[in-house]
Tab-separated table of C-alpha atoms in Angstrom:
chain	number	residue	atom	x	y	z
A	1	MET	CA	170.061	90.844	73.711
A	2	ALA	CA	168.939	89.408	70.333
A	3	PHE	CA	168.889	93.014	68.935
A	4	ASN	CA	172.525	93.730	70.183
A	5	GLN	CA	173.715	90.514	68.647
A	6	ALA	CA	171.900	90.998	65.483
A	7	LYS	CA	170.082	87.591	65.944
A	8	ALA	CA	167.380	88.286	63.305
A	9	SER	CA	165.547	84.976	63.667
A	10	GLU	CA	165.452	85.137	67.424
A	11	LEU	CA	164.163	88.665	67.359
A	12	GLU	CA	161.550	87.919	64.742
A	13	ASP	CA	159.943	85.443	67.071
A	14	CYS	CA	159.323	88.157	69.613
A	15	PHE	CA	157.085	89.866	67.133
A	16	ASP	CA	153.400	89.063	66.481
A	17	PRO	CA	152.758	88.190	62.744
A	18	GLU	CA	150.555	91.290	62.598
A	19	ILE	CA	153.061	93.845	64.233
A	20	VAL	CA	153.044	97.393	63.290
A	21	LEU	CA	156.121	99.375	63.959
A	22	TYR	CA	156.337	103.196	63.792
A	23	THR	CA	159.683	104.788	63.555
A	24	GLN	CA	161.153	108.177	62.215
A	25	HIS	CA	161.750	106.247	58.992
A	26	GLY	CA	158.090	105.192	58.464
A	27	GLU	CA	155.426	102.712	59.341
A	28	PHE	CA	156.201	99.029	58.861
A	29	ARG	CA	153.469	96.327	58.961
A	30	GLY	CA	153.882	92.631	59.540
A	31	ARG	CA	156.899	90.602	60.557
A	32	LYS	CA	158.356	90.568	57.035
A	33	GLN	CA	158.376	94.339	56.645
A	34	VAL	CA	159.437	94.960	60.212
A	35	MET	CA	162.449	92.483	59.798
A	36	ARG	CA	163.375	93.813	56.405
A	37	TYR	CA	163.573	97.258	58.086
A	38	LEU	CA	165.645	96.104	60.954
A	39	ASN	CA	168.002	94.258	58.779
A	40	GLU	CA	168.627	97.054	56.384
A	41	GLN	CA	168.845	99.789	59.002
A	42	TYR	CA	170.716	98.092	61.764
A	43	PHE	CA	171.867	94.451	61.194
A	44	LYS	CA	173.576	94.550	57.963
A	45	ASP	CA	176.509	96.286	59.696
A	46	ALA	CA	176.036	95.380	63.242
A	47	LYS	CA	179.435	96.152	64.504
A	48	ASP	CA	179.297	97.972	67.798
A	49	LEU	CA	175.482	97.833	67.937
A	50	HIS	CA	174.035	98.425	71.444
A	51	PHE	CA	170.416	98.992	72.288
A	52	GLN	CA	169.056	99.495	75.849
A	53	MET	CA	165.594	99.811	77.032
A	54	SER	CA	164.167	100.952	80.286
A	55	PRO	CA	160.508	100.025	80.510
A	56	HIS	CA	158.021	101.748	82.803
A	57	ASP	CA	154.242	102.152	83.285
A	58	ILE	CA	153.544	98.474	82.442
A	59	ARG	CA	149.965	97.527	82.482
A	60	GLY	CA	148.252	94.139	81.866
A	61	PHE	CA	144.761	93.444	80.848
A	62	GLY	CA	144.076	89.790	80.309
A	63	ASP	CA	145.885	88.612	77.259
A	64	ALA	CA	147.146	92.161	76.406
A	65	LEU	CA	149.651	94.503	78.009
A	66	TRP	CA	151.251	97.820	77.154
A	67	TYR	CA	154.367	99.549	78.361
A	68	SER	CA	156.213	102.752	77.701
A	69	TYR	CA	159.901	102.843	77.689
A	70	ASP	CA	163.011	105.045	77.255
A	71	PHE	CA	165.696	103.691	74.987
A	72	THR	CA	169.305	104.526	73.906
A	73	MET	CA	171.030	103.016	70.847
A	74	ASP	CA	174.528	103.222	69.925
A	75	LYS	CA	175.795	102.041	66.409
A	76	GLY	CA	179.408	102.835	65.897
A	77	SER	CA	179.837	106.596	66.532
A	78	GLU	CA	176.073	107.246	66.161
A	79	HIS	CA	174.124	107.792	69.450
A	80	ARG	CA	170.269	107.900	69.527
A	81	ALA	CA	167.959	108.221	72.548
A	82	GLY	CA	164.307	108.199	72.464
A	83	HIS	CA	161.036	106.876	74.067
A	84	GLY	CA	158.122	104.836	72.965
A	85	VAL	CA	155.181	102.710	73.611
A	86	ALA	CA	154.593	99.049	72.955
A	87	MET	CA	151.486	96.748	72.977
A	88	CYS	CA	151.782	93.031	73.285
A	89	ARG	CA	149.364	90.125	73.116
A	90	ARG	CA	149.524	86.621	74.428
A	91	GLN	CA	148.453	83.831	72.108
A	92	GLU	CA	149.123	80.163	72.755
A	93	GLY	CA	150.866	81.100	75.942
A	94	LYS	CA	153.442	83.291	74.333
A	95	TRP	CA	153.699	87.066	74.607
A	96	ARG	CA	154.691	88.925	71.427
A	97	ILE	CA	154.970	92.472	70.458
A	98	LEU	CA	152.046	93.626	68.429
A	99	ASN	CA	152.547	97.408	68.056
A	100	MET	CA	155.638	99.437	68.819
A	101	HIS	CA	155.937	103.274	68.333
A	102	ASN	CA	159.397	104.874	68.750
A	103	ALA	CA	160.199	108.516	68.855
A	104	LEU	CA	163.683	110.181	69.015
A	105	LEU	CA	164.277	112.762	71.549
A	106	GLU	CA	165.464	116.078	70.182
A	107	PRO	CA	168.611	117.321	71.516
A	108	ALA	CA	168.141	120.250	74.073
A	109	SER	CA	168.803	123.676	72.658
A	110	GLU	CA	168.225	127.172	73.984
A	111	SER	CA	165.215	127.640	71.887
A	112	ASN	CA	163.308	124.656	73.451
A	113	THR	CA	164.623	124.622	77.095
A	114	GLY	CA	162.845	127.742	78.138
A	115	ARG	CA	166.142	129.615	78.979
A	116	HIS	CA	166.403	133.129	77.411
A	117	PRO	CA	169.822	134.925	76.701
């Protein structure tokens, strides 16, 4: 919800201070870099921004957990779909995202679907 409404300060609190975010645009380390990336890439023109995530394979181990997910993101006429994995840790009773790795799905084409002419 915070992402869709470009609520940067609310979203920032979801990230561990030592977060590492991997995207198609590069690697971003720490809250400051991650938030700068999100602000520049998505929030500066947040009109019609919509992100949806479907988590699966959630596993917890004490104060750590990881999950994989599929996502879609629409920003204006641009549509992206992908998948990823995230790791979270609990400190002082609060869960925060420590590591996130996103990958875009390639559009299906004849060359990679296994179909032959």
